[in-house]
Amino acid sequence: MTITEDRPAYKWVGTRPIRHDGYDKVVGKARFAADRNFPGQLHGAFLRSPHGHARILAIDTAAAEVMPGVKAVVTGADFPDLPVGNPERDTGINLMARDAALYVGHVVAAVAASTRAEAEAAAAAIEVRYELLPVVLSIDESMADGAPLANPDNRTAFSGSDDPSNLATVTPLERGDVDAAFEAADVVVEREFDTAWVHQGYIEPHACVVDVGPDGRADVWASSQGHFRVRSQTAAVLDWDTARIKVTPAEIGGGFGGKTTIYLEPVAALLSEKSGRPVKIVMTRDEVLRATGPAPASKSRIRIAATNDGELTAIDGWIGYAVGCTNDMAGFVGAMSVASYKFPNLKMEFVGALTNTPRSAAYRAPSAPQAAFAIESVIDEIAQALDMDPIELRLKNAVVEGDLTSMGGPHPRVGFVECLEAIRDSEHYRSSVPEGAARGIGTGFWFNIGEQSSATVNLNEDGTATVITGSPDIGGSRASMALMAAEELGIDVHRITPVVADTESVGFTDVTEGSRATFATGMAVVNACRELVEELKARAATILGVGADAVEWVDGAAVAADKDPLPLAGITAKAKGTGGPLTVTASLNAGGAGPSFAVHCCDVVVDDETGRVEVLRYTTAQDAGTAIHPSYVEGQMQGGTAQGIGWALNEEYVYDDDGTMLNASFLDYRVPVASDLPMIETIIVEVPNPAHPYGVRGVGETGIVPPMATIANAVSRATGVRLSSLPMSPPKVLAALDER
Amino acid sequence: MRYAAPATVEEAQALLADDADAQVFAGATDLVPQMRAGRPAPSLLVDLKRIDRLTSVTHEDGRWTIGAATPTADLTRNEAFTAAFPGLSEGAGLIGSDQIQNRSSLGGNLANASPAADSVPALIANDGQAVIATADGTRTVPAAEVATGPGHTSLADGEFIVEFTLADPPAGTGDAYLRMIPRTEMDIAIVGAAVRVTVDGDTISDATVVLGAVAPTAVVVPDAAAALVGASVAGGTLDDSATAALAEAAEAACDPIDDKRGTIAYRRRVAGVLARRAAAIAVERARNGA
Amino acid sequence: MPRAHLMTPLRRFADGESVIEVEGATVGEMIVELDRLFPGLGEMLTMGSSAAVDGLIHAEPEFLAVEPDADVYFVAPLTGG
Amino acid sequence: MSENTTTRRSRTHVSCTVNGDQVDFLADDGTSLLDALRDELDLTGAKEGCGTGDCGACTVLVDGRINCSCLMFAPEAEGCDIVTVEGIAEGDHLHPLQQTFLEGAALQCGVCTPGFLVSAKALLDENPDPTETEIRYALAGNLCRCTGYDKIVRSVQEAAVQLRGAAR
């Protein structure tokens, strides 16, 4: 279902063509990161730290170097030591330990050999002497007085202090008079919450092949959300010139934020440089879970004040994120994610605290789900206390254009109210709650980002077009690019070939993250097409023998008075004689990414003898601005929701006291399977973003923000117990029921 | 690492006799993950699936013989087998995904000696007997005596399970297996409970209760069975005092551990719950079959 | 004069002020002026800020022109997954 | 560095049918069927998502039944009939499941898609009219992290309708 504000009639935008890269993917031809082999290629393997925190006293690689098949060994000593303050210093240390291993699974050395088995055997033969250091595993441990340092390198960002600290960021936000508001409140609810480490869980493990030639140039084939970032990070970590490195984007098998940074490429590059051979490294699932970016665990305390008629007058709270072994902006970014309600009085503090666990990475609306879980739970409890409909309460307080965001500055036009109304009016919400079940509501949003993108549009001799961008396609964005180009040029979407090109074949483009590809790269495509249309009109004027001003572009053809319309193919056929190839490149730094709000509704049943929660029905309404390809907008909404349901119910990292992850497999790290979920009904709300030519808002992030509170609110209404700890796994739910 | 696929039990015995480091396998659904987790690779992999006797299912003279390497999918699809042992068929059918079902087997599930093995409680509840190939012949022991602790069995080096035998259940018998997992599929049981009852008129005349994942091996719980024997099932349901006693006995029999999959307290509690629920299903089946 | 609005974490570098009127035809010129008033604030604004002007968030806003009566909100740089 | 690249690896000659073609290859005895398909035969449609049989991305048909090819040793394939995602279309004519997956947007990143298609084909071959619940349980051995399964399940339902129509 789609709820749309008034907008122009589009011919292509909003249709659902088969995606251009789809055929290769259903016949098994699409080449993902691990699917390519270079001639003469070696295989890389790692030695990883078995300790949560340990000084590396000595590494002896002698035995490994003479083992069968071994061609190269690298350790931290082979990497340049980047100065403190270089933003990629932590990236480099995270992918190869230097003075100390900072978490179990931290890479200490790497080997390239003829076969993977040989490389693994040799890596295991490397001897490392460690001095064990105290391990910091939780926010409480990290922030305790006199706590040992998880990473002595760390300084608190934006603090002005140069003292080592376990705090990555401390971000206060304040407005109004919170104390007075609580004093005057009719209702106050205060709760503490915690959430576990969770992983993005993309099905494709990280992989790359790197071939460094005798001229020192590196040819990189990698799976990433941003191959330009792979290039810049690899160059920074190795202190190489960027121009030495070419990165070709493989098809990417899921990222969700986890493939916005690198783990392998510089190691493979050094192994290749040393051995003179291409080196392929493919992570195992175990390695992915142990040593690539999970989302931070969190702990929070939230207190909200309200009047009897449901006005939320103040929020006061603290949210801490366990960010892992190096500085991370999770706490800082989390601070920005509290901006759904007007709250005239607000006093919040957000903290990122270091732990001896893997460096956390972005995961879909990074830091927002943890905050939304806490805040949306307390708001629901206020609705219960006031005996008010949870949607009515939210409608009363929802931000609209001009209301302040958490960081200051007014919201642009946003669609929160429209999403609340969409759920309120939905068949799901209006239906009676099934016998034995209960219903929950939750909301969330993400600001989204713009950033830099480039696009080249080539018109071919026969009137077809090639749209070349630098945005890896992680969820169908090629189809969106082609749809926008079809709309602009007026040709059939399947006469357009969208291509994601390597770093040497298209202009610089930032990472596919923050729901920016269809928004920002789409804008670059539109700009290029618009410039091409101007050129087409000029060429048509030449061909038709009319003045340049006399030509209009209508539905894929040049139209001039008293002339037959000249279709695009008629112009491209005469390109040579009218000035040469028709090609335009557009680049931009896009501003004005519009926030996307979502409202979720679910029905659950709780087995009160086992604590198992079953999700019976789920509906999501989300503001897409304009859905370029509605199927993939729905897909983003459904996928984010499913990940959120996993986060809510069963996903968690289980660590022992030394920081060893005990459940590093898809057997025991329990992402939802098909039989765990119902259909996920979608309502696309379209409140166009005024800053995009078609009104696009990014849609990828927001879907994961509301589910945890949505389910917790339903469970609370089903059982009378407020679940405040994620995941709401059966043992925890049963224990909570026992305390009832 | 070498691979061999003997065609007869005797060939397999000879291979194992020649190589103390050899490892038999059927589905390898546990072996491969264990090797990836660091278990040393054996020098010789002996694939038992090419031995006809190990993959055949027969029913003769009131006795079922089930090849130890028979894919569990073949058991769940076998209507006569499933009608005779619905609980065992259910347990066997819960081992992993459909993909795994085409590889997993009763023999592998038992010999892997995980306390959480889904087919084992109902196999024991139905008094399954394991026929074991020894160095020079075979011996037969109750299935309950094969696993001795997590990852440990009573099988000597070179021994492997050839087949299981099960007697046709007496008239008025029903069995059931339930397990608790956080998801709906693809998990290892946190608790499993198999119950078999025989009903005579309106009274339970015989019962067996076996719990999984709550002790180092699957455990037979005589006290729980005793709570059922003699109980009335008039009207189709067990009376409350019997179910309460059953649950209490099941909880008392637990000797669980805290681990990544569940806590001691949770396992104990849910063992009682599942025993009760499985008993109710078994009773219903017994009455329908009677 | 355009007004610079500082999000809370930046206020500690500006003696607690939240709104400061400073001259400047671009965001960069405003930052120079802010740093003159509050030494050290400029570095924080350059290192860790975006600017929201007229409801649009701009990354690296140094050369963005501002109207004489503009409200410029210095906010956190955002990211995503 | 050692120049000695010879190791005492035991390699077995395997002869089987893959996607209708008789093939022969040499494989290390401990190599998985998945690695043999990908590295020896360059059939990279089947993926390794976990290597432990928990994600289904490596699903192939072995003698008509779905298997995780990561759990199968390559020599086990001797004499078997293997079908991978590369073999389920008939020439240029996509299998109805492939077509409904495309039309129904049942794939986002596409890395789990080959496994889903093979599993769904096996399901519909055996059960032409599955319920939603049957579809969900039949596909529970295949993880998808992008779609939330909704569009996958709907696409299987649609393919089932088409296949039943074609069979009439």
PDB file of C-alpha atoms in Angstrom, chain B residues 45-165:
ATOM      1  CA  LEU B  45      37.456 -40.654   6.435  1.00  0.00           C
ATOM      2  CA  VAL B  46      35.305 -43.764   6.193  1.00  0.00           C
ATOM      3  CA  ASP B  47      32.010 -42.999   4.504  1.00  0.00           C
ATOM      4  CA  LEU B  48      29.391 -45.474   5.711  1.00  0.00           C
ATOM      5  CA  LYS B  49      26.642 -44.416   3.328  1.00  0.00           C
ATOM      6  CA  ARG B  50      27.673 -46.750   0.519  1.00  0.00           C
ATOM      7  CA  ILE B  51      26.991 -49.778   2.702  1.00  0.00           C
ATOM      8  CA  ASP B  52      23.474 -50.933   1.842  1.00  0.00           C
ATOM      9  CA  ARG B  53      22.849 -52.394   5.269  1.00  0.00           C
ATOM     10  CA  LEU B  54      23.516 -49.027   6.879  1.00  0.00           C
ATOM     11  CA  THR B  55      20.981 -47.173   4.750  1.00  0.00           C
ATOM     12  CA  SER B  56      18.081 -49.581   4.615  1.00  0.00           C
ATOM     13  CA  VAL B  57      14.898 -49.706   6.658  1.00  0.00           C
ATOM     14  CA  THR B  58      12.995 -52.958   7.090  1.00  0.00           C
ATOM     15  CA  HIS B  59      10.005 -54.110   9.079  1.00  0.00           C
ATOM     16  CA  GLU B  60       9.765 -57.894   9.649  1.00  0.00           C
ATOM     17  CA  ASP B  61       8.303 -60.107  12.305  1.00  0.00           C
ATOM     18  CA  GLY B  62       7.253 -57.237  14.536  1.00  0.00           C
ATOM     19  CA  ARG B  63      10.667 -55.627  14.462  1.00  0.00           C
ATOM     20  CA  TRP B  64      12.013 -52.594  12.701  1.00  0.00           C
ATOM     21  CA  THR B  65      15.613 -52.492  11.555  1.00  0.00           C
ATOM     22  CA  ILE B  66      16.942 -49.096  10.677  1.00  0.00           C
ATOM     23  CA  GLY B  67      20.329 -48.658   9.056  1.00  0.00           C
ATOM     24  CA  ALA B  68      22.394 -46.352  11.238  1.00  0.00           C
ATOM     25  CA  ALA B  69      23.337 -44.067   8.317  1.00  0.00           C
ATOM     26  CA  THR B  70      19.826 -43.814   6.860  1.00  0.00           C
ATOM     27  CA  PRO B  71      19.042 -40.147   6.208  1.00  0.00           C
ATOM     28  CA  THR B  72      16.493 -38.967   8.752  1.00  0.00           C
ATOM     29  CA  ALA B  73      14.455 -37.586   5.852  1.00  0.00           C
ATOM     30  CA  ASP B  74      13.865 -41.209   4.832  1.00  0.00           C
ATOM     31  CA  LEU B  75      12.438 -41.945   8.272  1.00  0.00           C
ATOM     32  CA  THR B  76      10.135 -38.939   8.447  1.00  0.00           C
ATOM     33  CA  ARG B  77       8.837 -39.725   4.966  1.00  0.00           C
ATOM     34  CA  ASN B  78       8.300 -43.399   5.834  1.00  0.00           C
ATOM     35  CA  GLU B  79       4.594 -43.421   6.678  1.00  0.00           C
ATOM     36  CA  ALA B  80       4.566 -46.819   8.354  1.00  0.00           C
ATOM     37  CA  PHE B  81       7.560 -45.927  10.508  1.00  0.00           C
ATOM     38  CA  THR B  82       6.085 -42.566  11.428  1.00  0.00           C
ATOM     39  CA  ALA B  83       2.765 -44.191  12.299  1.00  0.00           C
ATOM     40  CA  ALA B  84       4.518 -46.656  14.573  1.00  0.00           C
ATOM     41  CA  PHE B  85       6.872 -44.175  16.244  1.00  0.00           C
ATOM     42  CA  PRO B  86       5.494 -40.672  15.721  1.00  0.00           C
ATOM     43  CA  GLY B  87       7.624 -39.207  18.504  1.00  0.00           C
ATOM     44  CA  LEU B  88      10.826 -40.756  17.225  1.00  0.00           C
ATOM     45  CA  SER B  89       9.988 -39.626  13.714  1.00  0.00           C
ATOM     46  CA  GLU B  90       9.410 -36.111  15.069  1.00  0.00           C
ATOM     47  CA  GLY B  91      12.695 -36.125  16.934  1.00  0.00           C
ATOM     48  CA  ALA B  92      14.596 -37.380  13.909  1.00  0.00           C
ATOM     49  CA  GLY B  93      12.869 -34.749  11.782  1.00  0.00           C
ATOM     50  CA  LEU B  94      14.031 -31.931  14.011  1.00  0.00           C
ATOM     51  CA  ILE B  95      17.736 -32.447  13.315  1.00  0.00           C
ATOM     52  CA  GLY B  96      18.558 -29.328  11.339  1.00  0.00           C
ATOM     53  CA  SER B  97      17.151 -28.070   8.068  1.00  0.00           C
ATOM     54  CA  ASP B  98      15.764 -30.028   5.140  1.00  0.00           C
ATOM     55  CA  GLN B  99      19.288 -29.954   3.741  1.00  0.00           C
ATOM     56  CA  ILE B 100      20.625 -31.521   6.934  1.00  0.00           C
ATOM     57  CA  GLN B 101      17.754 -34.017   6.988  1.00  0.00           C
ATOM     58  CA  ASN B 102      19.092 -35.520   3.792  1.00  0.00           C
ATOM     59  CA  ARG B 103      22.404 -36.210   5.549  1.00  0.00           C
ATOM     60  CA  SER B 104      21.715 -36.661   9.249  1.00  0.00           C
ATOM     61  CA  SER B 105      21.086 -40.121  10.660  1.00  0.00           C
ATOM     62  CA  LEU B 106      20.106 -41.840  13.883  1.00  0.00           C
ATOM     63  CA  GLY B 107      23.546 -43.404  14.062  1.00  0.00           C
ATOM     64  CA  GLY B 108      25.362 -40.135  13.656  1.00  0.00           C
ATOM     65  CA  ASN B 109      23.046 -38.330  16.032  1.00  0.00           C
ATOM     66  CA  LEU B 110      23.677 -40.915  18.733  1.00  0.00           C
ATOM     67  CA  ALA B 111      27.389 -41.491  18.148  1.00  0.00           C
ATOM     68  CA  ASN B 112      28.129 -37.758  18.180  1.00  0.00           C
ATOM     69  CA  ALA B 113      27.102 -38.026  21.820  1.00  0.00           C
ATOM     70  CA  SER B 114      25.606 -34.590  22.236  1.00  0.00           C
ATOM     71  CA  PRO B 115      23.258 -34.507  25.216  1.00  0.00           C
ATOM     72  CA  ALA B 116      20.955 -32.387  23.055  1.00  0.00           C
ATOM     73  CA  ALA B 117      20.626 -34.876  20.179  1.00  0.00           C
ATOM     74  CA  ASP B 118      17.008 -34.649  19.075  1.00  0.00           C
ATOM     75  CA  SER B 119      16.442 -38.242  17.985  1.00  0.00           C
ATOM     76  CA  VAL B 120      17.984 -39.873  21.031  1.00  0.00           C
ATOM     77  CA  PRO B 121      15.352 -39.393  23.779  1.00  0.00           C
ATOM     78  CA  ALA B 122      12.589 -40.986  21.711  1.00  0.00           C
ATOM     79  CA  LEU B 123      14.958 -43.713  20.495  1.00  0.00           C
ATOM     80  CA  ILE B 124      15.627 -44.589  24.121  1.00  0.00           C
ATOM     81  CA  ALA B 125      11.974 -44.205  25.104  1.00  0.00           C
ATOM     82  CA  ASN B 126      11.131 -46.805  22.473  1.00  0.00           C
ATOM     83  CA  ASP B 127      13.825 -49.134  23.805  1.00  0.00           C
ATOM     84  CA  GLY B 128      15.915 -48.912  20.655  1.00  0.00           C
ATOM     85  CA  GLN B 129      18.760 -51.384  20.466  1.00  0.00           C
ATOM     86  CA  ALA B 130      22.027 -50.503  18.762  1.00  0.00           C
ATOM     87  CA  VAL B 131      23.777 -53.156  16.703  1.00  0.00           C
ATOM     88  CA  ILE B 132      27.464 -52.309  16.793  1.00  0.00           C
ATOM     89  CA  ALA B 133      30.161 -53.570  14.474  1.00  0.00           C
ATOM     90  CA  THR B 134      33.119 -54.693  16.556  1.00  0.00           C
ATOM     91  CA  ALA B 135      36.562 -55.659  15.353  1.00  0.00           C
ATOM     92  CA  ASP B 136      35.378 -59.091  14.330  1.00  0.00           C
ATOM     93  CA  GLY B 137      31.578 -59.175  14.457  1.00  0.00           C
ATOM     94  CA  THR B 138      28.696 -57.357  16.031  1.00  0.00           C
ATOM     95  CA  ARG B 139      27.282 -56.780  19.482  1.00  0.00           C
ATOM     96  CA  THR B 140      23.941 -55.336  20.514  1.00  0.00           C
ATOM     97  CA  VAL B 141      23.380 -52.881  23.349  1.00  0.00           C
ATOM     98  CA  PRO B 142      20.483 -50.629  24.362  1.00  0.00           C
ATOM     99  CA  ALA B 143      20.760 -47.238  22.637  1.00  0.00           C
ATOM    100  CA  ALA B 144      20.702 -45.711  26.115  1.00  0.00           C
ATOM    101  CA  GLU B 145      24.123 -47.217  26.773  1.00  0.00           C
ATOM    102  CA  VAL B 146      25.950 -45.777  23.765  1.00  0.00           C
ATOM    103  CA  ALA B 147      26.540 -42.174  24.828  1.00  0.00           C
ATOM    104  CA  THR B 148      28.391 -41.832  28.120  1.00  0.00           C
ATOM    105  CA  GLY B 149      28.928 -38.080  28.266  1.00  0.00           C
ATOM    106  CA  PRO B 150      29.270 -35.083  25.978  1.00  0.00           C
ATOM    107  CA  GLY B 151      31.344 -36.297  23.017  1.00  0.00           C
ATOM    108  CA  HIS B 152      32.029 -39.658  24.645  1.00  0.00           C
ATOM    109  CA  THR B 153      30.576 -43.081  23.853  1.00  0.00           C
ATOM    110  CA  SER B 154      30.980 -46.652  24.951  1.00  0.00           C
ATOM    111  CA  LEU B 155      32.117 -47.535  21.428  1.00  0.00           C
ATOM    112  CA  ALA B 156      35.627 -48.937  21.372  1.00  0.00           C
ATOM    113  CA  ASP B 157      38.151 -47.764  18.773  1.00  0.00           C
ATOM    114  CA  GLY B 158      37.168 -49.123  15.412  1.00  0.00           C
ATOM    115  CA  GLU B 159      33.574 -49.825  16.424  1.00  0.00           C
ATOM    116  CA  PHE B 160      30.637 -48.227  14.694  1.00  0.00           C
ATOM    117  CA  ILE B 161      26.860 -48.488  14.826  1.00  0.00           C
ATOM    118  CA  VAL B 162      25.427 -50.603  12.021  1.00  0.00           C
ATOM    119  CA  GLU B 163      21.715 -50.405  12.703  1.00  0.00           C
ATOM    120  CA  PHE B 164      19.030 -49.981  15.290  1.00  0.00           C
ATOM    121  CA  THR B 165      16.252 -52.394  16.055  1.00  0.00           C
TER     122      THR B 165
END
